[in-house]
Short mmCIF file of N, CA and C in Angstrom, two decimals:
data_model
loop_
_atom_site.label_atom_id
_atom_site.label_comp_id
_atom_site.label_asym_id
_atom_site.label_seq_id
_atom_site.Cartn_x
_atom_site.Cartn_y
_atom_site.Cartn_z
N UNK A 1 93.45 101.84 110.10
CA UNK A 1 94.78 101.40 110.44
C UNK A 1 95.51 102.53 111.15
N UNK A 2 96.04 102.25 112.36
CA UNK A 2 96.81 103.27 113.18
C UNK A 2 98.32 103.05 111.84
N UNK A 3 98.19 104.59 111.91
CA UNK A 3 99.80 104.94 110.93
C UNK A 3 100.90 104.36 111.85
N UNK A 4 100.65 104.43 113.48
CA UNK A 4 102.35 104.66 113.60
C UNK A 4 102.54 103.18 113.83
N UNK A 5 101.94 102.20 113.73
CA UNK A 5 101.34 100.61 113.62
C UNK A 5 102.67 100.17 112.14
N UNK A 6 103.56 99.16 112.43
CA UNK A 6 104.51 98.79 111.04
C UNK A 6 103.28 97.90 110.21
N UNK A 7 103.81 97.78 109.09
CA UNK A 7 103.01 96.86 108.69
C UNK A 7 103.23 95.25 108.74
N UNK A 8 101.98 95.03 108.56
CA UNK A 8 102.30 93.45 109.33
C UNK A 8 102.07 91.94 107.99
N UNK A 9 101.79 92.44 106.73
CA UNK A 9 101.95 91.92 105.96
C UNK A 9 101.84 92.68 104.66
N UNK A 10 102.15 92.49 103.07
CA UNK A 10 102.26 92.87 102.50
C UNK A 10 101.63 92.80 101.14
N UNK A 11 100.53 93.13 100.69
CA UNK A 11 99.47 92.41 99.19
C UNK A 11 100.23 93.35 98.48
N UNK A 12 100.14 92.69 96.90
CA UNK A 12 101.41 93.21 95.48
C UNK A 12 99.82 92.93 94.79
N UNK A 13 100.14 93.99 93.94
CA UNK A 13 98.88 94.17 92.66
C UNK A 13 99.54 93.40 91.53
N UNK A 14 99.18 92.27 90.60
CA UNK A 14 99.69 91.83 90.06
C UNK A 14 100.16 92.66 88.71
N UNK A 15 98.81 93.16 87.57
CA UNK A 15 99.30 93.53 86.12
C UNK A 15 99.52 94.76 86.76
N UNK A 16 100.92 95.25 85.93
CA UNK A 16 101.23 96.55 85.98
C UNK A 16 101.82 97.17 87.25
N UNK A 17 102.36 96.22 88.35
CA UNK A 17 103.19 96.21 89.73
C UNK A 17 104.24 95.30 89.98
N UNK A 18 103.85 94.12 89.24
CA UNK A 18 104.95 92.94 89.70
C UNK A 18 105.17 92.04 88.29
N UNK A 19 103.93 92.59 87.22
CA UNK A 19 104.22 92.10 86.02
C UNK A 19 104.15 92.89 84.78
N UNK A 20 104.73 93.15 83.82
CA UNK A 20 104.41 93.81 83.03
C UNK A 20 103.65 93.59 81.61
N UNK A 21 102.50 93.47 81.72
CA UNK A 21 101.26 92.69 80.93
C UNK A 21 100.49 93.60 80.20
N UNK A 22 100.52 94.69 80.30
CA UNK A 22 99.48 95.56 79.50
C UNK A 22 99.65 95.50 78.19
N UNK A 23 100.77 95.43 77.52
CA UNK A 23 101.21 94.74 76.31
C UNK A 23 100.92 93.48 75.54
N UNK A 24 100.59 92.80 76.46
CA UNK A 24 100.50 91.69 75.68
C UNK A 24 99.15 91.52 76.01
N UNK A 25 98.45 91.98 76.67
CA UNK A 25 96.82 91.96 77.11
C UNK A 25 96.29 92.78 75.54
N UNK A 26 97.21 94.20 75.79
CA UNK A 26 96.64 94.68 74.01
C UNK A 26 96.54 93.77 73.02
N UNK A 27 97.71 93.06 72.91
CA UNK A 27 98.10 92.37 71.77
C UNK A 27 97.13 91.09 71.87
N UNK A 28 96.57 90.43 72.49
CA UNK A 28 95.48 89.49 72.77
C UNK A 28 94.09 90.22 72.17
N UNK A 29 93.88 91.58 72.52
CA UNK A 29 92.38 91.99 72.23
C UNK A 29 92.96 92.27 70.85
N UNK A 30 93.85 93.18 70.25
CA UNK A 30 94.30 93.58 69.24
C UNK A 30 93.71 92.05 68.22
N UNK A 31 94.27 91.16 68.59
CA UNK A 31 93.87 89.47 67.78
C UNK A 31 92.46 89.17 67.79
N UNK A 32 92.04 89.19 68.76
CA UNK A 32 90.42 89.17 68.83
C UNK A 32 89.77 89.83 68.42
N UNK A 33 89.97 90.97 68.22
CA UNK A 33 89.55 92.26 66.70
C UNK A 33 89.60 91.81 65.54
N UNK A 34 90.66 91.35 65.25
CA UNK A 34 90.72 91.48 64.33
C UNK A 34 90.53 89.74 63.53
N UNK A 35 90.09 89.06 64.73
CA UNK A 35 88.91 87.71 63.96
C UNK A 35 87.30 88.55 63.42
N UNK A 36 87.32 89.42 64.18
CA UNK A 36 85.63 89.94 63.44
C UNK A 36 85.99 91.13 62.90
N UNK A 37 87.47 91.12 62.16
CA UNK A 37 87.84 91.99 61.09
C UNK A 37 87.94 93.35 61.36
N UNK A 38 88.05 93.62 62.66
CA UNK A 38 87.68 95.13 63.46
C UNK A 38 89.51 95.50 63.45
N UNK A 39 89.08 97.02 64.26
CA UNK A 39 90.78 97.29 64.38
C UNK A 39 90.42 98.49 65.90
N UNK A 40 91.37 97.88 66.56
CA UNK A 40 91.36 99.07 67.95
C UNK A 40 90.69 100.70 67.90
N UNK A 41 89.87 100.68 68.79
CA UNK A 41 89.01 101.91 68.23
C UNK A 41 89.77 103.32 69.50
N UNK A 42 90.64 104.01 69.15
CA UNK A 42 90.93 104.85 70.30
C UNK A 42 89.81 105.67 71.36
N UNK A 43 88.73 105.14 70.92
CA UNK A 43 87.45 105.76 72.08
C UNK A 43 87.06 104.81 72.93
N UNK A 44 87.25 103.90 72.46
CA UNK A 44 87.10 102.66 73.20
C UNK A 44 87.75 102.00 74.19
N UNK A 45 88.92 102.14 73.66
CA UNK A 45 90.03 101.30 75.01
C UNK A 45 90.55 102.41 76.30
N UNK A 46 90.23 103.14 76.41
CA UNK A 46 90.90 103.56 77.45
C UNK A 46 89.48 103.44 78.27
N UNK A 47 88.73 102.86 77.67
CA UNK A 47 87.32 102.49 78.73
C UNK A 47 86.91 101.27 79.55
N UNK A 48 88.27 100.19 78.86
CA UNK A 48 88.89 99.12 79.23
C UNK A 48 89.65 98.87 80.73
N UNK A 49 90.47 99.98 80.80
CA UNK A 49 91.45 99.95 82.04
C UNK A 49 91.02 99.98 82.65
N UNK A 50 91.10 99.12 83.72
CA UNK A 50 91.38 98.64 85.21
C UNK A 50 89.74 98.22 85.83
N UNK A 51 89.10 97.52 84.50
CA UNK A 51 87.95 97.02 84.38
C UNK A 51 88.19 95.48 84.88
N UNK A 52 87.07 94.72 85.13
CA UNK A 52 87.34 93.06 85.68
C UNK A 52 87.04 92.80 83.91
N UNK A 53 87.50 91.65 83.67
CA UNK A 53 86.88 91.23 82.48
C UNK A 53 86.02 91.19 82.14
N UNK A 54 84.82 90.48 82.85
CA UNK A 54 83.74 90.25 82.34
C UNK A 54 83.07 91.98 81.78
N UNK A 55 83.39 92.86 82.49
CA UNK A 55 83.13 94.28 82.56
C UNK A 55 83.62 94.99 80.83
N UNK A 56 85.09 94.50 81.26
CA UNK A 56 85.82 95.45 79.53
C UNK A 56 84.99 94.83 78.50
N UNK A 57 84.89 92.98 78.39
CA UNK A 57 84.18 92.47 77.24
C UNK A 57 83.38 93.05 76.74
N UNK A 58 82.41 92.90 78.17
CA UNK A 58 81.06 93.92 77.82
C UNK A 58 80.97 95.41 76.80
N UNK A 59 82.22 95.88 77.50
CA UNK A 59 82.16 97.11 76.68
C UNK A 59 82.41 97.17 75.45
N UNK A 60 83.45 95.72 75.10
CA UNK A 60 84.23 95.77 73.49
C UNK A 60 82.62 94.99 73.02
N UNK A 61 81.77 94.28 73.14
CA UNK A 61 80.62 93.78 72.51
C UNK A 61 79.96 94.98 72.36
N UNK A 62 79.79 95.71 73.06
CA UNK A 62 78.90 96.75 72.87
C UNK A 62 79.15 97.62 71.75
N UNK A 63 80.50 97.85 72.20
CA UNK A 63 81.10 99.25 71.55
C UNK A 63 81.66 98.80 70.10
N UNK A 64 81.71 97.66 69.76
CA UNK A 64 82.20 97.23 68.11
C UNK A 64 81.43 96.67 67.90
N UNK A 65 80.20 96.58 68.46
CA UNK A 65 78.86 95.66 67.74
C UNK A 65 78.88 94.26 67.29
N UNK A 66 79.25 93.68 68.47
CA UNK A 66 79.65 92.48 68.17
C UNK A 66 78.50 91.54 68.19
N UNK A 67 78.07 90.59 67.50
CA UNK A 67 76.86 89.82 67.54
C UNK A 67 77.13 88.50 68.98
N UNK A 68 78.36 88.18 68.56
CA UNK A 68 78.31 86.69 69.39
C UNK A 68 77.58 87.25 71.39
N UNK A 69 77.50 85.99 72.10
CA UNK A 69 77.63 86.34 73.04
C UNK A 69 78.74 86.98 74.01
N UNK A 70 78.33 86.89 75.31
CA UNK A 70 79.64 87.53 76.37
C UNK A 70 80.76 86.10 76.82
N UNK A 71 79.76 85.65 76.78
CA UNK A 71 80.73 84.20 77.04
C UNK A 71 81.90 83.45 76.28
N UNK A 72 81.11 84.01 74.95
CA UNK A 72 81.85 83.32 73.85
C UNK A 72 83.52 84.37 73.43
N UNK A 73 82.99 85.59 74.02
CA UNK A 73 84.31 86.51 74.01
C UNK A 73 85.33 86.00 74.70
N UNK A 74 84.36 86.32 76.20
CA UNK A 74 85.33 85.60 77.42
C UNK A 74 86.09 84.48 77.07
N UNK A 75 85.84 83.35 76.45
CA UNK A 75 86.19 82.37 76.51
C UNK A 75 87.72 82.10 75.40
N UNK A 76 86.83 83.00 73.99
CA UNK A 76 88.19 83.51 72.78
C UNK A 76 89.57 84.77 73.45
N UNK A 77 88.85 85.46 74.19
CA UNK A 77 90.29 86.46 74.43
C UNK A 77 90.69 85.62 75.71
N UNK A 78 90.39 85.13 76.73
CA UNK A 78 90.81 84.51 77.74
C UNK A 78 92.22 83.16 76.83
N UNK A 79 91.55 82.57 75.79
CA UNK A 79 92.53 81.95 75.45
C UNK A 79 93.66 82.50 74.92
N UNK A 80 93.55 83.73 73.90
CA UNK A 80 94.51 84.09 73.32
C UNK A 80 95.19 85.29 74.17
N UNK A 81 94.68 85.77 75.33
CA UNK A 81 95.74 86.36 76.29
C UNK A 81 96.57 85.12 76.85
N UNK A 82 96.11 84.38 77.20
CA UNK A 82 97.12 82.96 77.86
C UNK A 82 98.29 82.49 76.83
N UNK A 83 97.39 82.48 75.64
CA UNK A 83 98.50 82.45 74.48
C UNK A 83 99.64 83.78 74.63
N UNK A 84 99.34 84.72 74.74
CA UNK A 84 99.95 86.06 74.62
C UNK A 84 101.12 85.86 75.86
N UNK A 85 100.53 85.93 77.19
CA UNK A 85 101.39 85.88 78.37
C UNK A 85 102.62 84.58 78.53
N UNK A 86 102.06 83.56 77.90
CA UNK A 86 102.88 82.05 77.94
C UNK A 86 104.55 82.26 77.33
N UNK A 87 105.08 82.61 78.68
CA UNK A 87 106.59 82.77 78.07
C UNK A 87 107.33 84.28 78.01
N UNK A 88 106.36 85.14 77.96
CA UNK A 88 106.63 86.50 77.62
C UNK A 88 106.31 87.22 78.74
N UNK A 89 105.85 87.24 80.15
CA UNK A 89 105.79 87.88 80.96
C UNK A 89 107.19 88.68 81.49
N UNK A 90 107.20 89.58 81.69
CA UNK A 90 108.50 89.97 82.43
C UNK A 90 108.09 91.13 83.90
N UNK A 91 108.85 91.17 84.69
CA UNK A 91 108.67 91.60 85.70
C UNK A 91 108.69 92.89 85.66
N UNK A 92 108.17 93.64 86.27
CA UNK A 92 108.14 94.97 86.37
C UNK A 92 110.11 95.76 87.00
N UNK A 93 110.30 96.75 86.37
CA UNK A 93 111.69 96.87 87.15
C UNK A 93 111.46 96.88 88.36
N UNK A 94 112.59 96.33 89.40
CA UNK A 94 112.57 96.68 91.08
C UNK A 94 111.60 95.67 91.22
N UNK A 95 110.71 94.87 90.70
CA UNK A 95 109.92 93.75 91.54
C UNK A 95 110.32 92.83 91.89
N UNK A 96 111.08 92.04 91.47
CA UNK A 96 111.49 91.05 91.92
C UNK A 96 112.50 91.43 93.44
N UNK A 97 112.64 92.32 93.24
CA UNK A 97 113.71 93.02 94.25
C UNK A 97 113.18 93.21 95.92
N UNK A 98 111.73 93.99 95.54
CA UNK A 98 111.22 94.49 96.70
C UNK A 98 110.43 92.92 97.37
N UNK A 99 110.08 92.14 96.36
CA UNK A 99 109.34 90.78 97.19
C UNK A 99 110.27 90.17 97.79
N UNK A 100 111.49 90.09 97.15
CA UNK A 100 112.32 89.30 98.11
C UNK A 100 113.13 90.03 99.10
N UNK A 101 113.27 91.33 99.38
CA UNK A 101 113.56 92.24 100.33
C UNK A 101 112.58 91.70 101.54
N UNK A 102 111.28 92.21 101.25
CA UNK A 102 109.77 91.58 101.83
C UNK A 102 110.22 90.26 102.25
N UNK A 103 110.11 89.49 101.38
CA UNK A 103 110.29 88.23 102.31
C UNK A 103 111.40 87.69 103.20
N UNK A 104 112.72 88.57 102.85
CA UNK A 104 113.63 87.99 103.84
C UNK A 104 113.47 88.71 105.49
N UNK A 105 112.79 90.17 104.96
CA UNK A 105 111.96 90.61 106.25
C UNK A 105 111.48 90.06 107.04
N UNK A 106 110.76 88.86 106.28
CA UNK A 106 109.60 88.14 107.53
C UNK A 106 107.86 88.39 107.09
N UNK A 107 108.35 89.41 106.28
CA UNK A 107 106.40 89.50 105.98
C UNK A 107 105.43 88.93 105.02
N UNK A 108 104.70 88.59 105.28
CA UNK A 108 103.58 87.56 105.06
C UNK A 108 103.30 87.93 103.83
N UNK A 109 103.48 88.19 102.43
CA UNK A 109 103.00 88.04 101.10
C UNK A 109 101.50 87.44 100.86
N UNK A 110 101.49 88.51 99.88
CA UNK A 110 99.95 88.17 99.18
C UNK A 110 100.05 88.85 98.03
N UNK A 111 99.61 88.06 96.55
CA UNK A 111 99.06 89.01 95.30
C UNK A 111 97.80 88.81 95.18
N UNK A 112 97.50 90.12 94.68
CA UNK A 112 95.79 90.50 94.14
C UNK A 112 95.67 90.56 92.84
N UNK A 113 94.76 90.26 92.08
CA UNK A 113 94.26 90.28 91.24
C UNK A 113 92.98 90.60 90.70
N UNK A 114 92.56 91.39 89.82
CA UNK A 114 90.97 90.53 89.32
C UNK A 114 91.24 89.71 88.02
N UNK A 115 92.64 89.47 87.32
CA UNK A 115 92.47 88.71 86.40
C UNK A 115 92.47 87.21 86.31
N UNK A 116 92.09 86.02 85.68
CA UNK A 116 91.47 84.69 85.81
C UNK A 116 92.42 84.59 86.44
N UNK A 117 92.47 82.83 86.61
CA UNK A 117 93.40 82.33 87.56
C UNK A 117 94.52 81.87 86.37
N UNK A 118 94.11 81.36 85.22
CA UNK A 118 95.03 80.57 84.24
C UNK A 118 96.17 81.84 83.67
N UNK A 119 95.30 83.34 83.92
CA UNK A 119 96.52 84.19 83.77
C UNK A 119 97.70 84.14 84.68
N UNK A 120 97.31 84.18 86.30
CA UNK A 120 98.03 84.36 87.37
C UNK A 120 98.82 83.11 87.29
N UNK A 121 98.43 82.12 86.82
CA UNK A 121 99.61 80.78 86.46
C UNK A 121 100.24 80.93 85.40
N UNK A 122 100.14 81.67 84.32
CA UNK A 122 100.62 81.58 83.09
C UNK A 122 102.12 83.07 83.22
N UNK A 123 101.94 83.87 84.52
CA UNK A 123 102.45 85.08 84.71
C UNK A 123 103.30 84.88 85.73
#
């Protein structure tokens, strides 16, 4: 990209830029721990961040010795983060601010994600 080039549209990172979710994403795995009676392991989670899901699961099956499958995780924390986010999302400070700055600009919006889609509707 030539620097002296304006920019010509604008992509927003969703968790942790335009929403503030890391909280309640804990509080979702925090619940899912503690169905197989476990409790947050501080060696563990910071091995989590800014992983795709299918990726962190992997690591929490591994790393707390979990018997079930990957799917069957996916499928339990996917619900109870949706549970978690439903209602309780809040915006990051200044976000709501700068998208609609952005858009009265004229520029073309886009958010990114790697999290599901039922989050990005539920957020």
């Amino acid at each position: 990209m030539d620097r002296t080039q304006p920019a010509r549209a604008l992509i927003f990172d969703m968790d942790g830029l335009l929403v503030d979710s890391e909280g309640l994403a804990a509080e979702a795995m925090d619940r899912l721990l503690a169905e197989y009676r476990l409790e947050r392991d501080p060696d563990i989670q910071p091995r989590l961040l800014g992983r795709r899901l299918v990726e962190a699961l992997a690591i929490v099956r591994d790393g707390y010795g979990i018997d079930d499958e990957l799917d069957v995780l996916i499928a339990r924390y996917s619900f109870l983060r949706t549970e978690a986010l439903r209602g309780s999302v809040r915006p990051m400070p200044g976000a709501l601010e700068i998208v609609e700055r952005a858009r009265l600009a004229g520029y073309p919006l886009a958010l990114a994600t790697s999290g599901m889609r039922i989050h990005v509707d539920v957020s």
